[in-house]
Amino acid sequence: MNRRTAFKQLLFVSAGAALIPACMQDKNKASVILKNFSITAGQEQLLAELAETIIPKTDTPGAKDISAHLFALKMIDDCSSKEDQDKFLKGLTAFESYSNKQLGKSFTAATATERGKVLTELETQKDKDQKDDAAQFYGTVKKLTVHAYTSSQFYLTKVQVYELVPGRYHGCVPVKAGA
């Protein structure tokens, strides 16, 4: 074997060794990188479908279109205490169990009507102060989904157009007599 052939083979082996980790990605891993806890791709999908059920797509984008579920995960990861993160994960598991029990199938496999029925039942539990883990999880996700939607680029540029403070100057305004 001459030196040129040895270098070519060494190059192919090195390139292959460099590409193997990219090909061996974990398909069950979430798409967002979280520092303090981890979720599976299935749990991320459940969270996305829950957010989409809270704010569905109509002629405007839905919660899944603006990635409200990723916002919720990032908020829980960055801004919550360890106890709250544990409660969130416990509630996620409880929500999966609750929806499986109510529907006989997973929340992601259910129709929009069935999903709405499950959420309505959780809302009534919330009103009765029977806050179990699933109801608390739903309340947290609902709050974060609405927050994500109302602070999204779509909402602030198309629905509630944001103006920087101090706003517009109205130099000529008619004065109303004696109020």
PDB file of C-alpha atoms in Angstrom:
ATOM      1  CA  MET A   1       0.000   0.000   0.000  1.00  0.00           C
ATOM      2  CA  ASN A   2       1.409   3.334  -0.921  1.00  0.00           C
ATOM      3  CA  ARG A   3       1.156   6.472   1.175  1.00  0.00           C
ATOM      4  CA  ARG A   4      -1.482   8.146  -1.071  1.00  0.00           C
ATOM      5  CA  THR A   5      -3.921   5.232  -0.684  1.00  0.00           C
ATOM      6  CA  ALA A   6      -3.326   5.145   3.066  1.00  0.00           C
ATOM      7  CA  PHE A   7      -4.164   8.881   3.351  1.00  0.00           C
ATOM      8  CA  LYS A   8      -7.364   8.419   1.287  1.00  0.00           C
ATOM      9  CA  GLN A   9      -8.518   5.566   3.487  1.00  0.00           C
ATOM     10  CA  LEU A  10      -7.679   7.520   6.630  1.00  0.00           C
ATOM     11  CA  LEU A  11      -9.711  10.460   5.279  1.00  0.00           C
ATOM     12  CA  PHE A  12     -12.758   8.257   4.570  1.00  0.00           C
ATOM     13  CA  VAL A  13     -12.600   6.661   8.022  1.00  0.00           C
ATOM     14  CA  SER A  14     -12.284  10.088   9.710  1.00  0.00           C
ATOM     15  CA  ALA A  15     -15.212  11.530   7.751  1.00  0.00           C
ATOM     16  CA  GLY A  16     -17.331   8.505   8.593  1.00  0.00           C
ATOM     17  CA  ALA A  17     -16.471   8.785  12.280  1.00  0.00           C
ATOM     18  CA  ALA A  18     -17.443  12.457  12.208  1.00  0.00           C
ATOM     19  CA  LEU A  19     -20.836  11.757  10.542  1.00  0.00           C
ATOM     20  CA  ILE A  20     -21.915   8.827  12.720  1.00  0.00           C
ATOM     21  CA  PRO A  21     -23.128  10.941  15.680  1.00  0.00           C
ATOM     22  CA  ALA A  22     -25.351  12.993  13.339  1.00  0.00           C
ATOM     23  CA  CYS A  23     -26.940   9.807  12.007  1.00  0.00           C
ATOM     24  CA  MET A  24     -27.472   8.307  15.480  1.00  0.00           C
ATOM     25  CA  GLN A  25     -29.794  11.104  16.747  1.00  0.00           C
ATOM     26  CA  ASP A  26     -32.372  10.136  19.299  1.00  0.00           C
ATOM     27  CA  LYS A  27     -35.760  10.304  17.552  1.00  0.00           C
ATOM     28  CA  ASN A  28     -37.553  10.331  20.918  1.00  0.00           C
ATOM     29  CA  LYS A  29     -35.914  13.577  22.010  1.00  0.00           C
ATOM     30  CA  ALA A  30     -37.761  16.894  22.217  1.00  0.00           C
ATOM     31  CA  SER A  31     -37.020  19.567  19.620  1.00  0.00           C
ATOM     32  CA  VAL A  32     -36.208  22.252  22.188  1.00  0.00           C
ATOM     33  CA  ILE A  33     -33.129  22.161  24.388  1.00  0.00           C
ATOM     34  CA  LEU A  34     -34.046  22.420  28.057  1.00  0.00           C
ATOM     35  CA  LYS A  35     -31.485  22.917  30.803  1.00  0.00           C
ATOM     36  CA  ASN A  36     -33.287  21.757  33.922  1.00  0.00           C
ATOM     37  CA  PHE A  37     -35.576  18.914  32.839  1.00  0.00           C
ATOM     38  CA  SER A  38     -36.257  16.822  29.785  1.00  0.00           C
ATOM     39  CA  ILE A  39     -39.361  15.623  28.001  1.00  0.00           C
ATOM     40  CA  THR A  40     -39.896  13.161  25.195  1.00  0.00           C
ATOM     41  CA  ALA A  41     -41.040  13.957  21.679  1.00  0.00           C
ATOM     42  CA  GLY A  42     -44.424  12.395  22.518  1.00  0.00           C
ATOM     43  CA  GLN A  43     -44.871  14.686  25.507  1.00  0.00           C
ATOM     44  CA  GLU A  44     -43.921  17.680  23.363  1.00  0.00           C
ATOM     45  CA  GLN A  45     -46.516  16.595  20.803  1.00  0.00           C
ATOM     46  CA  LEU A  46     -49.129  16.312  23.565  1.00  0.00           C
ATOM     47  CA  LEU A  47     -48.282  19.808  24.759  1.00  0.00           C
ATOM     48  CA  ALA A  48     -48.526  21.136  21.188  1.00  0.00           C
ATOM     49  CA  GLU A  49     -51.948  19.547  20.688  1.00  0.00           C
ATOM     50  CA  LEU A  50     -53.145  20.876  24.044  1.00  0.00           C
ATOM     51  CA  ALA A  51     -52.044  24.394  23.102  1.00  0.00           C
ATOM     52  CA  GLU A  52     -53.710  24.026  19.693  1.00  0.00           C
ATOM     53  CA  THR A  53     -56.934  22.948  21.407  1.00  0.00           C
ATOM     54  CA  ILE A  54     -56.797  26.034  23.646  1.00  0.00           C
ATOM     55  CA  ILE A  55     -56.221  28.408  20.694  1.00  0.00           C
ATOM     56  CA  PRO A  56     -57.188  26.559  17.488  1.00  0.00           C
ATOM     57  CA  LYS A  57     -56.203  27.596  14.007  1.00  0.00           C
ATOM     58  CA  THR A  58     -58.953  29.459  12.180  1.00  0.00           C
ATOM     59  CA  ASP A  59     -58.380  32.166   9.602  1.00  0.00           C
ATOM     60  CA  THR A  60     -55.640  33.249  12.039  1.00  0.00           C
ATOM     61  CA  PRO A  61     -52.706  31.107  13.130  1.00  0.00           C
ATOM     62  CA  GLY A  62     -53.266  28.733  16.024  1.00  0.00           C
ATOM     63  CA  ALA A  63     -51.121  28.235  19.095  1.00  0.00           C
ATOM     64  CA  LYS A  64     -49.132  25.471  17.427  1.00  0.00           C
ATOM     65  CA  ASP A  65     -48.312  27.739  14.493  1.00  0.00           C
ATOM     66  CA  ILE A  66     -46.687  30.296  16.775  1.00  0.00           C
ATOM     67  CA  SER A  67     -44.951  27.538  18.817  1.00  0.00           C
ATOM     68  CA  ALA A  68     -46.743  28.401  22.038  1.00  0.00           C
ATOM     69  CA  HIS A  69     -45.911  24.965  23.434  1.00  0.00           C
ATOM     70  CA  LEU A  70     -42.175  25.630  23.038  1.00  0.00           C
ATOM     71  CA  PHE A  71     -42.630  29.006  24.733  1.00  0.00           C
ATOM     72  CA  ALA A  72     -44.369  27.275  27.648  1.00  0.00           C
ATOM     73  CA  LEU A  73     -41.564  24.738  27.960  1.00  0.00           C
ATOM     74  CA  LYS A  74     -38.923  27.441  27.868  1.00  0.00           C
ATOM     75  CA  MET A  75     -40.770  29.524  30.463  1.00  0.00           C
ATOM     76  CA  ILE A  76     -41.084  26.536  32.804  1.00  0.00           C
ATOM     77  CA  ASP A  77     -37.429  25.668  32.254  1.00  0.00           C
ATOM     78  CA  ASP A  78     -36.008  29.163  32.697  1.00  0.00           C
ATOM     79  CA  CYS A  79     -38.389  30.931  35.070  1.00  0.00           C
ATOM     80  CA  SER A  80     -39.772  28.308  37.447  1.00  0.00           C
ATOM     81  CA  SER A  81     -38.340  26.797  40.588  1.00  0.00           C
ATOM     82  CA  LYS A  82     -37.305  23.167  40.753  1.00  0.00           C
ATOM     83  CA  GLU A  83     -40.505  22.336  42.683  1.00  0.00           C
ATOM     84  CA  ASP A  84     -42.683  23.987  40.034  1.00  0.00           C
ATOM     85  CA  GLN A  85     -40.825  22.143  37.273  1.00  0.00           C
ATOM     86  CA  ASP A  86     -41.411  18.862  39.093  1.00  0.00           C
ATOM     87  CA  LYS A  87     -45.100  19.763  39.520  1.00  0.00           C
ATOM     88  CA  PHE A  88     -45.321  20.553  35.790  1.00  0.00           C
ATOM     89  CA  LEU A  89     -43.833  17.194  34.818  1.00  0.00           C
ATOM     90  CA  LYS A  90     -46.033  15.380  37.340  1.00  0.00           C
ATOM     91  CA  GLY A  91     -49.037  17.234  35.945  1.00  0.00           C
ATOM     92  CA  LEU A  92     -48.061  16.334  32.379  1.00  0.00           C
ATOM     93  CA  THR A  93     -48.044  12.669  33.309  1.00  0.00           C
ATOM     94  CA  ALA A  94     -51.328  13.058  35.202  1.00  0.00           C
ATOM     95  CA  PHE A  95     -52.885  14.840  32.204  1.00  0.00           C
ATOM     96  CA  GLU A  96     -51.832  12.003  29.895  1.00  0.00           C
ATOM     97  CA  SER A  97     -53.381   9.465  32.282  1.00  0.00           C
ATOM     98  CA  TYR A  98     -56.531  11.542  32.734  1.00  0.00           C
ATOM     99  CA  SER A  99     -57.094  11.985  29.009  1.00  0.00           C
ATOM    100  CA  ASN A 100     -56.373   8.299  28.339  1.00  0.00           C
ATOM    101  CA  LYS A 101     -58.911   7.377  31.025  1.00  0.00           C
ATOM    102  CA  GLN A 102     -61.556   9.797  29.736  1.00  0.00           C
ATOM    103  CA  LEU A 103     -61.109   9.147  26.023  1.00  0.00           C
ATOM    104  CA  GLY A 104     -59.879   5.578  25.920  1.00  0.00           C
ATOM    105  CA  LYS A 105     -57.059   6.784  23.693  1.00  0.00           C
ATOM    106  CA  SER A 106     -54.316   9.343  23.789  1.00  0.00           C
ATOM    107  CA  PHE A 107     -55.071  13.055  23.689  1.00  0.00           C
ATOM    108  CA  THR A 108     -53.098  13.463  20.473  1.00  0.00           C
ATOM    109  CA  ALA A 109     -55.160  10.757  18.728  1.00  0.00           C
ATOM    110  CA  ALA A 110     -58.497  12.306  19.764  1.00  0.00           C
ATOM    111  CA  THR A 111     -60.634  14.579  17.614  1.00  0.00           C
ATOM    112  CA  ALA A 112     -60.977  18.279  18.375  1.00  0.00           C
ATOM    113  CA  THR A 113     -64.426  17.720  19.877  1.00  0.00           C
ATOM    114  CA  GLU A 114     -63.164  14.992  22.210  1.00  0.00           C
ATOM    115  CA  ARG A 115     -60.238  17.160  23.269  1.00  0.00           C
ATOM    116  CA  GLY A 116     -62.569  20.050  23.988  1.00  0.00           C
ATOM    117  CA  LYS A 117     -64.732  17.772  26.133  1.00  0.00           C
ATOM    118  CA  VAL A 118     -61.718  16.736  28.237  1.00  0.00           C
ATOM    119  CA  LEU A 119     -60.682  20.345  28.711  1.00  0.00           C
ATOM    120  CA  THR A 120     -64.221  21.344  29.676  1.00  0.00           C
ATOM    121  CA  GLU A 121     -64.228  18.628  32.349  1.00  0.00           C
ATOM    122  CA  LEU A 122     -60.912  19.927  33.659  1.00  0.00           C
ATOM    123  CA  GLU A 123     -62.306  23.469  33.717  1.00  0.00           C
ATOM    124  CA  THR A 124     -65.230  22.335  35.885  1.00  0.00           C
ATOM    125  CA  GLN A 125     -62.801  20.601  38.255  1.00  0.00           C
ATOM    126  CA  LYS A 126     -60.852  23.808  38.447  1.00  0.00           C
ATOM    127  CA  ASP A 127     -63.976  25.710  39.449  1.00  0.00           C
ATOM    128  CA  LYS A 128     -64.791  23.255  42.212  1.00  0.00           C
ATOM    129  CA  ASP A 129     -61.382  23.736  43.837  1.00  0.00           C
ATOM    130  CA  GLN A 130     -60.599  20.062  43.325  1.00  0.00           C
ATOM    131  CA  LYS A 131     -57.234  20.917  41.941  1.00  0.00           C
ATOM    132  CA  ASP A 132     -55.466  17.751  41.073  1.00  0.00           C
ATOM    133  CA  ASP A 133     -52.222  17.577  39.142  1.00  0.00           C
ATOM    134  CA  ALA A 134     -53.911  17.374  35.720  1.00  0.00           C
ATOM    135  CA  ALA A 135     -56.087  20.441  36.383  1.00  0.00           C
ATOM    136  CA  GLN A 136     -53.123  22.450  37.659  1.00  0.00           C
ATOM    137  CA  PHE A 137     -51.078  21.419  34.639  1.00  0.00           C
ATOM    138  CA  TYR A 138     -53.896  22.465  32.327  1.00  0.00           C
ATOM    139  CA  GLY A 139     -54.211  25.819  34.099  1.00  0.00           C
ATOM    140  CA  THR A 140     -50.486  26.455  33.775  1.00  0.00           C
ATOM    141  CA  VAL A 141     -50.395  25.503  30.095  1.00  0.00           C
ATOM    142  CA  LYS A 142     -53.479  27.600  29.354  1.00  0.00           C
ATOM    143  CA  LYS A 143     -51.956  30.647  31.058  1.00  0.00           C
ATOM    144  CA  LEU A 144     -48.645  30.245  29.218  1.00  0.00           C
ATOM    145  CA  THR A 145     -50.345  29.565  25.872  1.00  0.00           C
ATOM    146  CA  VAL A 146     -52.394  32.761  26.109  1.00  0.00           C
ATOM    147  CA  HIS A 147     -49.278  34.661  27.194  1.00  0.00           C
ATOM    148  CA  ALA A 148     -47.317  33.257  24.229  1.00  0.00           C
ATOM    149  CA  TYR A 149     -50.109  34.086  21.799  1.00  0.00           C
ATOM    150  CA  THR A 150     -50.673  37.630  23.030  1.00  0.00           C
ATOM    151  CA  SER A 151     -46.954  38.388  22.942  1.00  0.00           C
ATOM    152  CA  SER A 152     -46.335  36.775  19.550  1.00  0.00           C
ATOM    153  CA  GLN A 153     -45.238  38.712  16.511  1.00  0.00           C
ATOM    154  CA  PHE A 154     -48.485  37.866  14.725  1.00  0.00           C
ATOM    155  CA  TYR A 155     -50.669  39.206  17.542  1.00  0.00           C
ATOM    156  CA  LEU A 156     -48.649  42.381  18.107  1.00  0.00           C
ATOM    157  CA  THR A 157     -48.413  43.260  14.412  1.00  0.00           C
ATOM    158  CA  LYS A 158     -51.815  42.144  13.099  1.00  0.00           C
ATOM    159  CA  VAL A 159     -54.335  42.092  15.966  1.00  0.00           C
ATOM    160  CA  GLN A 160     -53.229  44.481  18.692  1.00  0.00           C
ATOM    161  CA  VAL A 161     -50.764  46.721  16.936  1.00  0.00           C
ATOM    162  CA  TYR A 162     -48.159  47.780  19.433  1.00  0.00           C
ATOM    163  CA  GLU A 163     -46.986  51.390  19.485  1.00  0.00           C
ATOM    164  CA  LEU A 164     -43.845  52.394  21.276  1.00  0.00           C
ATOM    165  CA  VAL A 165     -44.236  54.695  24.252  1.00  0.00           C
ATOM    166  CA  PRO A 166     -45.032  57.641  24.292  1.00  0.00           C
ATOM    167  CA  GLY A 167     -47.171  56.907  21.233  1.00  0.00           C
ATOM    168  CA  ARG A 168     -48.501  59.431  18.745  1.00  0.00           C
ATOM    169  CA  TYR A 169     -48.574  63.174  19.219  1.00  0.00           C
ATOM    170  CA  HIS A 170     -52.012  64.707  18.664  1.00  0.00           C
ATOM    171  CA  GLY A 171     -51.227  68.421  18.409  1.00  0.00           C
ATOM    172  CA  CYS A 172     -54.687  69.607  17.357  1.00  0.00           C
ATOM    173  CA  VAL A 173     -57.591  68.248  19.364  1.00  0.00           C
ATOM    174  CA  PRO A 174     -60.975  69.987  19.600  1.00  0.00           C
ATOM    175  CA  VAL A 175     -61.775  71.140  23.137  1.00  0.00           C
ATOM    176  CA  LYS A 176     -65.127  70.075  24.583  1.00  0.00           C
ATOM    177  CA  ALA A 177     -67.016  72.647  26.589  1.00  0.00           C
ATOM    178  CA  GLY A 178     -67.460  72.238  30.407  1.00  0.00           C
ATOM    179  CA  ALA A 179     -67.231  68.741  31.607  1.00  0.00           C
TER     180      ALA A 179
END
